[in-house]
Amino acid sequence: MASTFAGLMIAGSGLRAANASLNTAANNISNADTGGYSRQRVVQQAADPMRIFASYGCAGGGVKTLAIERIRDEFYDIKYRENETSYGEYSSKNYYMQMIQDYFTDDGKTGFSSIFTALKAAGSQEVMKNAGDATAKKDYIGAAEKLVEYFNSSAENLSRLQKDVNDEIRVKVDKINAISKEIMVLNKQINVIELSGTNANELRDKRDMLVDELSQIVDVKVEETPIHDTNDPDRETGAHRYMVRIAGGQVLVDNDRRFELECRAKGANDKVNQSDIAGLYDIYWEDGDLFNTANSQMGGSLAGLLKLRDGNNGENFRGTVAKDGLGNTTVGGNPRQTVTIEVTAEHLTDLNKCTLAEAGTVNIGNTLYKYDGWSFTRGADGKCSYTLTLAEGEHIDIDISGKYASTGSSIDYQGIPYYQEQMNEWLRLFSQSMNAIFSSGCTDDGKPGCLVYTSDYPDGKEGKFDFADAGGGKSEDLFSGNYQAGQSYTISCQDDTYYRMTAGNFTILNAVKDNAELLGVKTKDSQTEGESEYDNMVLILDTLNDDKKLSFRGANAGEFLTCVLGDITLAAGSAQTFEENHLILQKSLANQRLSISGVDEDEEALSVVHLQDSYTLACKMISTFSEIYDRLILETGV
């Protein structure tokens, strides 16, 4: 038969279950405003029935309190984190693209359109009114100097912005490391607790909050699998293996291990793009492997920052190694190896668009090699190639013919390098056209004209852009596209050519600054017509207004800002729109998560009333059984 005290035991189990539920409700109410807290509930089931071998069968054994578990939906966690990844990327893009837009927007006084209009006015209205007036020529040079100042300051702004983005990349990497360390520590604590059969709910909430925070920096994928007893594979130990993957599947945390990232600054002679600042960071794993930042699946604010810092609109250096492309040369008396890479992309065959750094790292067949110089060749057949001189100590001893070669990555985003290249390209086209006209003319007193726009080189020299190779190919023909039939052209990155002109070193020839009379306002054919002759200035203005004579992206020279600002406005507007959309989704998904895992104070209040009744009834049952046992023990006897 059943135990005499079975009823008391059953009532006691109900009292304990009600007490656990009340404590859990109290905990929920206390944490109603705690960020990241997941509502908890008591899991209970009927206890195993008692076998009493009576005709009426088994009697109930009360209630078992199995666990206190979190109420959480993994589906909404995944969706929330995916949205956070997109929000983080577009938020970073929007912030910095708005700054770039501010740099290029014309305020009517110091913007490109205003300065360019003033330059044309100085030529048409002043010099053409009185070509023999030295003051008018000085005014023209003054207007040209404002154009120089505009591009110099724009280049400085973009360089400074690239540095800011680069610094923020390091901050994000440090944050990833800090979060991964906390997750690893929590994994250990959670497993220690849950090996005893208890759910570490609060620690799991804290870990999920860290993953949420990480998901805004970089895309995150979480995997949690139970750990089985090695001696009994069918038995789960209660512990779990918790893995965090980032950036398209790269392992960041594996249970009680983590893999740290580090930023390594590139040297001054290790750039990807010609106008990059020195010291840009590459990201590595602590074991020395390169962190794959070119992964198309990568997202988050880190991806947005990398695209802003390195975005080249997909126009990186790339080609294939020529047949028998390995060669040898001598630099400073030391033997060096060279690699010839054939190219076909327009941004590589047109040197006005070229951004290949003078020294850097080239990837050939998935192996990295340092180079410290290059030359460009356009053959008589029109085929183009670059010959890179490998740095001292670098050597290739395998057949690499036909291997794919590249520097940096093809990043299909218009970031800072793209806008630097746009300025450089416009200046090269503009300077070639203007210098060709001025240097072909003559001054008021009949002396030959000279170029006006030049570059300040690091050695203090000024660019003359009159280089001709040993075969007779002139660099001005190579950059202007006026190729001579059957003529080959070869230039080095160190030669005095327009390749070396950038927005950062663009300037006016010192001699012309000091003496505006050197301005070649006349054509040589009309130099006898008097000092008021200004045919060259007419040609200058015609060239600036005619997209057939000077074309930038199919437009005339004065439409530079329209083209570039159109790119910036589109990118900035797109980033702003997507940021706003993902912010709305963020709030929506957060509310959906809260509807499941959040604490509703009204709901908890009703639950407390119900649990109080259950607790009171359990107490009443114990009191009732107590009276029964008193009567049975004290008042019933033989």
XYZ file of C-alpha atoms in Angstrom:
638
model
C 0.000 0.000 0.000
C 1.076 3.656 -0.275
C 3.172 5.259 2.422
C 1.196 6.819 5.227
C 3.102 10.048 4.683
C 2.831 10.042 0.862
C 0.358 12.918 0.886
C 2.751 15.081 2.864
C 5.535 14.327 0.408
C 3.282 15.181 -2.526
C 2.146 18.443 -0.941
C 5.794 19.277 -0.147
C 6.786 18.845 -3.798
C 4.027 21.261 -4.792
C 5.212 23.743 -2.193
C 8.783 23.565 -3.497
C 7.633 23.929 -7.110
C 5.477 26.953 -6.261
C 8.335 28.466 -4.300
C 10.735 28.012 -7.260
C 8.204 29.612 -9.606
C 7.688 32.559 -7.243
C 11.453 33.094 -6.962
C 11.754 32.976 -10.748
C 8.931 35.485 -11.144
C 10.633 37.738 -8.616
C 13.852 37.493 -10.620
C 11.992 38.358 -13.851
C 10.333 41.397 -12.276
C 13.645 42.575 -10.804
C 15.261 42.414 -14.255
C 12.380 43.892 -16.236
C 14.592 46.844 -17.254
C 17.891 44.939 -17.508
C 19.294 45.092 -21.051
C 19.806 41.688 -22.639
C 17.965 39.795 -19.898
C 15.884 36.836 -21.095
C 12.694 35.994 -19.238
C 12.975 32.747 -17.302
C 10.469 30.086 -16.439
C 10.374 26.950 -14.313
C 10.176 23.664 -16.178
C 8.295 21.032 -14.197
C 6.608 17.717 -14.787
C 4.639 15.181 -12.862
C 6.828 12.990 -10.652
C 7.031 9.277 -11.269
C 3.949 7.576 -9.830
C 4.178 5.354 -6.776
C 3.620 1.643 -7.266
C 1.306 0.642 -4.428
C 0.107 -2.703 -5.761
C -3.487 -1.790 -5.129
C -6.510 -2.454 -7.238
C -6.745 1.186 -8.274
C -3.239 1.216 -9.745
C -0.435 3.751 -9.307
C -0.831 6.838 -7.142
C 0.605 10.211 -8.198
C 3.979 11.185 -6.805
C 3.641 14.967 -6.916
C 5.637 17.329 -9.130
C 9.272 17.520 -10.186
C 11.048 20.831 -10.790
C 13.413 20.018 -13.652
C 15.103 23.295 -14.496
C 14.875 27.046 -14.793
C 15.338 27.921 -18.445
C 15.478 31.046 -20.604
C 12.686 31.867 -23.017
C 14.490 32.772 -26.204
C 14.020 32.247 -29.953
C 17.223 31.540 -31.880
C 15.551 32.509 -35.162
C 15.123 36.116 -34.056
C 18.679 36.185 -32.697
C 20.002 35.230 -36.139
C 17.825 37.782 -37.936
C 18.718 40.521 -35.474
C 22.441 39.888 -35.859
C 22.263 39.760 -39.639
C 20.547 43.144 -39.593
C 23.113 44.520 -37.129
C 25.869 43.475 -39.528
C 24.288 45.408 -42.385
C 23.473 48.362 -40.154
C 27.070 48.569 -38.922
C 28.445 48.570 -42.473
C 26.118 51.250 -43.838
C 26.422 53.376 -40.709
C 30.203 53.593 -41.194
C 29.832 54.263 -44.913
C 27.227 56.965 -44.371
C 29.296 58.798 -41.741
C 32.427 59.039 -43.855
C 30.720 59.510 -47.227
C 28.947 62.559 -45.818
C 32.380 63.954 -44.949
C 33.694 63.287 -48.467
C 30.609 64.955 -49.878
C 31.286 68.013 -47.715
C 34.866 68.153 -49.008
C 33.775 68.306 -52.649
C 30.547 70.302 -52.426
C 30.950 73.715 -54.058
C 30.023 76.508 -51.647
C 30.132 79.123 -54.407
C 33.489 80.515 -53.253
C 36.110 77.838 -52.648
C 34.665 74.901 -54.595
C 35.989 73.528 -57.873
C 33.312 75.048 -60.105
C 33.838 78.512 -58.634
C 37.623 78.303 -58.950
C 37.502 76.830 -62.443
C 35.098 79.530 -63.612
C 37.398 82.183 -62.146
C 40.361 80.626 -63.985
C 38.551 80.823 -67.314
C 37.424 84.373 -66.572
C 40.985 85.418 -65.780
C 42.036 84.103 -69.185
C 39.115 85.351 -71.258
C 38.264 88.621 -69.594
C 41.619 89.819 -68.343
C 44.459 88.384 -70.445
C 42.473 88.534 -73.688
C 41.534 92.166 -73.031
C 45.154 93.154 -72.728
C 47.554 90.309 -73.398
C 50.517 92.612 -72.940
C 49.512 93.626 -69.407
C 51.685 91.927 -66.791
C 48.987 92.416 -64.143
C 46.453 90.453 -66.195
C 48.897 87.590 -66.500
C 49.588 87.659 -62.767
C 45.865 87.464 -62.161
C 45.695 84.413 -64.393
C 48.554 82.742 -62.500
C 46.821 83.689 -59.231
C 43.632 81.967 -60.405
C 45.688 78.928 -61.414
C 47.275 78.860 -57.953
C 43.809 78.722 -56.403
C 43.125 75.659 -58.536
C 46.364 74.156 -57.237
C 45.370 74.965 -53.665
C 41.968 73.342 -54.189
C 43.440 70.032 -55.336
C 46.233 70.085 -52.757
C 43.747 70.650 -49.937
C 41.347 68.028 -51.339
C 44.176 65.496 -51.461
C 45.169 66.424 -47.904
C 41.572 66.053 -46.714
C 41.262 62.607 -48.258
C 44.628 61.525 -46.841
C 43.617 62.719 -43.399
C 40.298 60.921 -43.742
C 42.074 57.739 -44.817
C 44.197 57.973 -41.675
C 41.086 58.404 -39.510
C 39.447 55.368 -41.109
C 42.677 53.397 -40.693
C 42.823 54.288 -36.989
C 39.199 53.252 -36.529
C 39.954 49.899 -38.156
C 42.512 49.265 -35.428
C 39.959 50.222 -32.771
C 37.463 47.750 -34.259
C 40.069 44.972 -34.320
C 40.922 45.659 -30.665
C 37.210 45.521 -29.838
C 36.854 42.161 -31.601
C 39.747 40.821 -29.531
C 38.227 42.123 -26.288
C 34.842 40.574 -27.066
C 36.369 37.243 -28.090
C 38.263 37.086 -24.793
C 35.090 37.697 -22.786
C 33.203 35.054 -24.787
C 35.976 32.520 -24.166
C 35.893 33.188 -20.405
C 32.096 32.889 -20.347
C 32.278 29.596 -22.253
C 34.444 28.148 -19.482
C 32.175 29.457 -16.718
C 29.002 28.234 -18.433
C 30.381 24.729 -18.955
C 31.578 24.458 -15.344
C 28.094 25.367 -14.098
C 26.134 23.297 -16.597
C 28.216 20.174 -16.008
C 26.444 20.046 -12.632
C 23.059 20.029 -14.358
C 22.203 23.684 -13.785
C 21.430 26.187 -16.539
C 23.737 29.225 -16.507
C 20.992 31.538 -17.733
C 22.477 34.899 -16.731
C 25.882 33.996 -18.159
C 24.252 32.894 -21.413
C 22.446 36.242 -21.591
C 25.739 38.036 -21.136
C 27.349 35.953 -23.890
C 24.480 36.638 -26.271
C 24.823 40.373 -25.632
C 28.496 40.158 -26.564
C 27.644 38.320 -29.790
C 25.030 40.994 -30.563
C 27.696 43.672 -30.069
C 30.178 41.738 -32.195
C 27.636 41.339 -35.011
C 27.620 45.100 -35.626
C 31.397 45.092 -36.106
C 31.669 42.000 -38.286
C 29.347 39.280 -39.568
C 28.900 36.496 -37.022
C 27.843 32.867 -37.148
C 27.407 30.902 -33.916
C 27.453 27.108 -33.532
C 26.660 25.294 -30.278
C 26.820 21.513 -30.036
C 26.572 19.222 -26.988
C 29.710 17.510 -25.712
C 29.383 13.750 -25.261
C 31.146 11.458 -22.825
C 34.142 9.914 -24.569
C 33.540 6.655 -22.700
C 29.835 6.661 -23.470
C 29.179 8.492 -26.770
C 25.417 8.378 -26.242
C 25.607 10.326 -22.971
C 25.595 14.128 -23.045
C 27.745 15.627 -20.321
C 25.731 18.850 -20.042
C 28.599 20.960 -21.416
C 28.549 22.437 -24.925
C 31.085 23.362 -27.593
C 30.443 26.998 -28.515
C 32.061 28.340 -31.703
C 31.982 31.881 -33.099
C 32.883 32.399 -36.756
C 33.359 35.797 -38.352
C 34.061 37.310 -41.772
C 32.571 34.558 -43.883
C 33.395 31.599 -41.644
C 36.793 32.308 -40.076
C 36.955 30.873 -36.534
C 37.314 33.501 -33.807
C 36.354 31.478 -30.695
C 36.281 27.706 -30.290
C 34.929 26.970 -26.829
C 37.853 27.664 -24.437
C 40.203 28.846 -27.196
C 40.233 32.111 -29.074
C 42.217 33.366 -32.041
C 43.441 36.916 -31.690
C 43.764 39.444 -34.501
C 46.479 42.039 -34.849
C 47.071 45.086 -37.044
C 50.411 45.476 -38.788
C 51.263 48.809 -40.375
C 52.663 48.739 -43.884
C 55.970 50.412 -44.525
C 56.373 53.604 -46.534
C 57.520 51.476 -49.496
C 54.671 49.003 -49.268
C 51.590 50.732 -50.643
C 48.783 49.353 -52.767
C 47.750 52.623 -54.392
C 50.014 55.491 -55.424
C 48.240 58.089 -53.245
C 47.744 55.913 -50.155
C 49.163 57.226 -46.921
C 51.990 55.315 -45.270
C 51.172 52.984 -42.394
C 47.869 51.492 -43.547
C 47.071 48.392 -41.516
C 46.920 44.836 -42.746
C 45.019 42.503 -40.421
C 46.618 39.203 -39.430
C 45.796 36.331 -37.145
C 48.200 35.935 -34.258
C 49.766 32.874 -35.928
C 50.818 35.044 -38.877
C 48.117 34.068 -41.372
C 46.498 36.942 -43.232
C 42.934 37.728 -42.150
C 40.778 37.470 -45.259
C 39.275 40.964 -45.559
C 38.484 40.546 -49.257
C 35.778 37.989 -48.480
C 32.598 39.044 -50.263
C 30.518 37.670 -47.369
C 32.186 39.925 -44.826
C 29.995 42.617 -43.327
C 29.698 44.937 -40.356
C 31.350 48.253 -39.620
C 34.797 46.697 -40.177
C 33.855 45.796 -43.758
C 32.452 49.290 -44.323
C 35.653 50.897 -43.050
C 37.861 48.662 -45.196
C 35.813 49.482 -48.288
C 36.083 53.195 -47.543
C 39.830 53.017 -46.945
C 40.706 50.686 -49.832
C 37.750 50.899 -52.237
C 39.082 51.147 -55.798
C 35.874 50.558 -57.780
C 37.281 47.159 -58.774
C 40.273 48.798 -60.500
C 43.253 47.181 -58.823
C 46.411 46.126 -60.631
C 45.941 42.688 -62.183
C 47.182 40.681 -65.132
C 48.940 37.473 -66.107
C 52.639 36.743 -66.107
C 54.003 36.778 -69.658
C 55.536 33.716 -71.226
C 59.165 33.661 -70.091
C 58.171 36.622 -67.909
C 61.045 36.193 -65.470
C 64.103 38.305 -66.198
C 67.123 39.848 -64.540
C 68.438 43.359 -64.081
C 70.966 45.234 -61.978
C 70.090 47.913 -59.417
C 72.898 49.746 -57.656
C 75.329 47.091 -58.754
C 73.207 44.300 -57.260
C 71.456 41.669 -59.391
C 67.649 41.690 -59.208
C 64.918 39.564 -60.683
C 62.108 41.059 -62.759
C 58.597 39.842 -63.575
C 56.709 40.969 -66.683
C 52.933 41.027 -66.310
C 50.657 41.524 -69.297
C 47.596 43.722 -68.736
C 44.463 44.516 -70.724
C 42.231 46.527 -68.363
C 41.731 50.149 -69.457
C 42.735 51.588 -66.080
C 46.119 49.889 -66.524
C 46.758 50.503 -70.216
C 45.897 54.218 -69.855
C 48.610 55.649 -67.616
C 46.513 58.708 -66.838
C 44.397 56.334 -64.713
C 47.319 54.362 -63.304
C 47.533 54.166 -59.502
C 50.110 51.377 -59.110
C 52.438 52.308 -56.268
C 56.145 52.658 -56.996
C 56.897 49.945 -54.426
C 54.690 47.390 -52.740
C 53.668 43.745 -52.692
C 52.502 41.689 -55.651
C 50.600 38.418 -55.396
C 51.715 35.897 -58.024
C 50.119 32.484 -57.929
C 48.976 33.089 -54.314
C 52.505 33.870 -53.182
C 53.447 37.369 -52.064
C 56.598 39.106 -53.336
C 57.971 42.554 -52.583
C 58.849 44.846 -55.477
C 60.515 48.267 -55.383
C 60.115 49.592 -58.925
C 58.385 48.993 -62.223
C 58.338 50.013 -65.858
C 55.463 50.160 -68.326
C 55.741 49.110 -71.957
C 53.319 49.641 -74.801
C 54.605 47.554 -77.677
C 54.449 48.402 -81.356
C 51.544 45.930 -81.547
C 49.616 47.878 -78.919
C 49.961 45.228 -76.198
C 50.785 46.572 -72.739
C 52.750 45.114 -69.848
C 54.367 46.083 -66.578
C 57.774 44.810 -65.574
C 58.155 44.746 -61.794
C 61.596 44.735 -60.198
C 61.566 42.417 -57.186
C 63.052 43.750 -53.973
C 66.465 42.655 -52.826
C 66.261 39.168 -51.355
C 63.130 38.204 -53.271
C 63.540 35.378 -55.754
C 61.237 33.202 -57.845
C 62.609 29.817 -58.823
C 59.481 28.174 -60.258
C 57.712 28.513 -63.590
C 55.076 31.250 -63.177
C 54.224 31.799 -66.857
C 50.508 32.448 -67.229
C 49.972 32.822 -63.481
C 47.518 35.450 -62.266
C 49.195 38.447 -60.633
C 47.678 41.316 -58.650
C 48.332 43.939 -56.029
C 45.757 44.530 -53.308
C 42.205 43.354 -53.908
C 39.511 44.244 -56.396
C 37.101 46.116 -54.110
C 33.932 47.057 -55.928
C 33.293 50.216 -53.926
C 34.161 53.839 -54.593
C 36.311 54.544 -51.582
C 39.063 57.054 -50.890
C 41.557 55.558 -53.431
C 38.937 55.895 -56.162
C 38.411 59.625 -55.546
C 42.166 60.157 -55.308
C 42.548 58.462 -58.690
C 39.783 60.617 -60.187
C 41.585 63.797 -59.146
C 44.922 62.505 -60.393
C 43.452 61.513 -63.752
C 41.792 64.895 -64.286
C 44.960 66.784 -63.362
C 47.096 64.712 -65.716
C 44.700 65.296 -68.613
C 44.296 68.980 -67.774
C 48.017 69.629 -67.291
C 48.999 67.845 -70.506
C 46.546 69.890 -72.561
C 47.424 73.212 -70.969
C 51.175 72.626 -70.973
C 51.135 71.488 -74.591
C 49.476 74.777 -75.618
C 51.544 77.109 -73.425
C 54.884 75.463 -74.235
C 54.133 75.495 -77.967
C 53.524 79.262 -77.927
C 55.702 82.223 -77.114
C 55.803 85.181 -74.747
C 55.178 88.843 -75.562
C 58.816 89.394 -76.382
C 58.982 86.368 -78.690
C 60.690 83.917 -76.354
C 59.533 80.295 -76.386
C 56.723 79.517 -73.958
C 57.102 77.012 -71.133
C 54.875 74.621 -69.299
C 52.820 76.067 -66.448
C 51.521 73.108 -64.432
C 53.993 70.734 -62.857
C 54.723 68.520 -59.835
C 56.925 68.929 -56.791
C 59.024 65.790 -56.476
C 60.397 64.594 -53.106
C 63.951 65.447 -54.182
C 62.940 69.099 -54.644
C 62.956 68.988 -58.433
C 60.092 70.072 -60.644
C 58.525 67.876 -63.292
C 59.350 68.727 -66.914
C 57.500 65.722 -68.428
C 59.808 65.597 -71.446
C 61.087 62.046 -70.989
C 61.827 59.958 -74.111
C 62.951 56.317 -73.962
C 65.958 54.893 -75.725
C 63.781 53.760 -78.624
C 62.545 57.298 -79.257
C 59.078 56.917 -77.706
C 58.041 60.178 -76.063
C 56.178 60.067 -72.787
C 53.799 62.851 -73.832
C 52.642 60.659 -76.726
C 52.124 57.751 -74.331
C 49.925 59.811 -71.989
C 48.071 61.721 -74.688
C 47.304 58.578 -76.682
C 48.876 59.981 -79.844
C 50.849 56.807 -80.566
C 53.144 56.686 -83.544
C 52.524 53.708 -85.830
C 55.002 50.912 -85.177
C 56.537 52.765 -82.220
C 56.994 51.123 -78.836
C 57.038 53.097 -75.591
C 58.651 52.296 -72.256
C 58.716 54.396 -69.101
C 59.775 53.738 -65.534
C 57.837 54.787 -62.467
C 60.839 56.981 -61.617
C 60.977 58.723 -64.984
C 59.847 62.333 -65.303
C 56.350 61.650 -66.662
C 52.801 62.661 -65.870
C 52.352 59.430 -63.897
C 54.173 61.138 -61.046
C 51.679 64.008 -60.950
C 49.109 63.661 -58.169
C 46.663 66.003 -56.499
C 49.032 66.130 -53.543
C 52.091 67.386 -55.475
C 50.323 69.360 -58.222
C 51.703 72.916 -58.477
C 52.684 75.834 -60.727
C 56.178 76.057 -62.218
C 58.248 78.244 -59.905
C 59.630 80.288 -62.773
C 56.108 81.181 -63.911
C 55.090 82.051 -60.354
C 58.022 84.449 -60.128
C 57.565 85.914 -63.602
C 54.103 85.857 -65.197
C 55.654 87.257 -68.399
C 56.822 83.701 -69.178
C 53.210 82.802 -69.946
C 53.024 81.770 -73.603
C 49.911 83.711 -74.613
C 50.858 83.902 -78.308
C 51.109 81.257 -80.965
C 54.420 81.116 -82.768
C 52.696 81.902 -86.047
C 51.388 85.224 -84.732
C 54.286 86.444 -82.593
C 54.862 89.414 -84.874
C 51.385 90.813 -84.463
C 52.179 92.785 -81.317
C 51.974 92.359 -77.609
C 48.168 92.391 -77.566
C 47.964 89.117 -79.491
C 46.392 86.306 -77.437
C 45.663 83.408 -79.823
C 46.978 80.851 -77.352
C 44.520 82.015 -74.694
C 41.678 81.512 -77.155
C 42.964 77.991 -77.749
C 43.177 77.429 -73.988
C 39.541 78.431 -73.486
C 38.380 76.384 -76.460
C 40.136 73.326 -75.034
C 38.600 73.776 -71.591
C 35.104 74.032 -73.081
C 35.388 71.317 -75.736
C 35.078 67.676 -74.647
C 36.635 66.628 -77.959
C 39.891 68.417 -77.133
C 39.957 67.659 -73.396
C 37.654 64.915 -72.226
C 37.195 63.558 -68.729
C 34.722 60.671 -68.548
C 33.053 61.910 -71.714
C 32.606 65.453 -70.396
C 34.619 68.655 -70.760
C 37.158 69.767 -68.168
C 34.777 72.019 -66.268
C 32.428 69.137 -65.534
C 34.950 67.321 -63.336
C 33.030 68.144 -60.178
C 29.731 67.095 -61.741
C 31.147 63.660 -62.515
C 32.872 63.091 -59.194
C 30.199 64.676 -57.036
C 27.634 62.525 -58.832
C 29.538 59.425 -57.676
C 29.830 60.755 -54.140
C 26.194 61.817 -53.896
C 25.004 58.442 -55.152
C 27.209 56.529 -52.713
C 26.364 58.800 -49.784
C 22.643 58.733 -50.543
C 22.661 54.960 -50.873
C 24.516 54.542 -47.565
C 22.149 56.922 -45.777
C 19.040 55.178 -47.155
C 20.269 51.709 -46.216
C 21.347 52.877 -42.764
C 17.887 54.308 -42.116
C 16.196 51.149 -43.418
C 18.316 48.868 -41.259
C 17.764 51.122 -38.246
C 14.009 50.655 -38.687
C 14.520 46.900 -39.005
C 16.737 46.952 -35.938
C 13.927 48.408 -33.844
C 11.377 46.016 -35.331
C 13.515 42.926 -34.733
C 14.423 44.100 -31.241
C 10.711 44.420 -30.434
C 10.050 40.958 -31.848
C 12.785 39.516 -29.666
C 11.433 41.345 -26.635
C 7.944 40.028 -27.295
C 9.360 36.552 -26.708
C 12.239 36.946 -24.286
C 11.418 40.273 -22.642
C 9.669 40.671 -19.276
C 6.079 41.923 -19.354
C 5.404 43.355 -15.889
C 1.620 42.955 -16.235
C 2.003 39.342 -17.258
C 4.377 38.670 -14.372
C 1.973 40.341 -11.944
C -0.833 37.977 -13.011
C 1.590 35.074 -12.757
C 2.498 36.083 -9.184
C -1.168 36.040 -8.168
C -1.587 32.587 -9.659
C 1.612 31.282 -8.061
C 0.627 32.774 -4.728
C -2.592 30.773 -4.877
C -0.634 27.638 -5.723
C 1.757 28.270 -2.854
C -1.130 28.908 -0.457
C -2.926 25.731 -1.523
C 0.250 23.692 -1.104
C 0.650 25.149 2.373
C -3.014 24.306 3.101
C -2.430 20.737 2.013
C 0.550 20.424 4.312
C -1.495 21.881 7.147
C -4.321 19.440 6.419
C -2.023 16.463 6.359
C -0.403 17.708 9.547
C -3.772 17.598 11.318
C -4.445 14.137 9.927
C -1.120 12.861 11.167
C -1.681 14.439 14.573
C -4.995 12.607 14.854
C -3.480 9.397 13.524
C -0.454 9.415 15.797
C -1.726 11.067 18.957
C -5.379 10.153 19.098
C -5.450 6.754 17.488
C -3.921 3.879 19.398
C -4.294 0.310 20.263
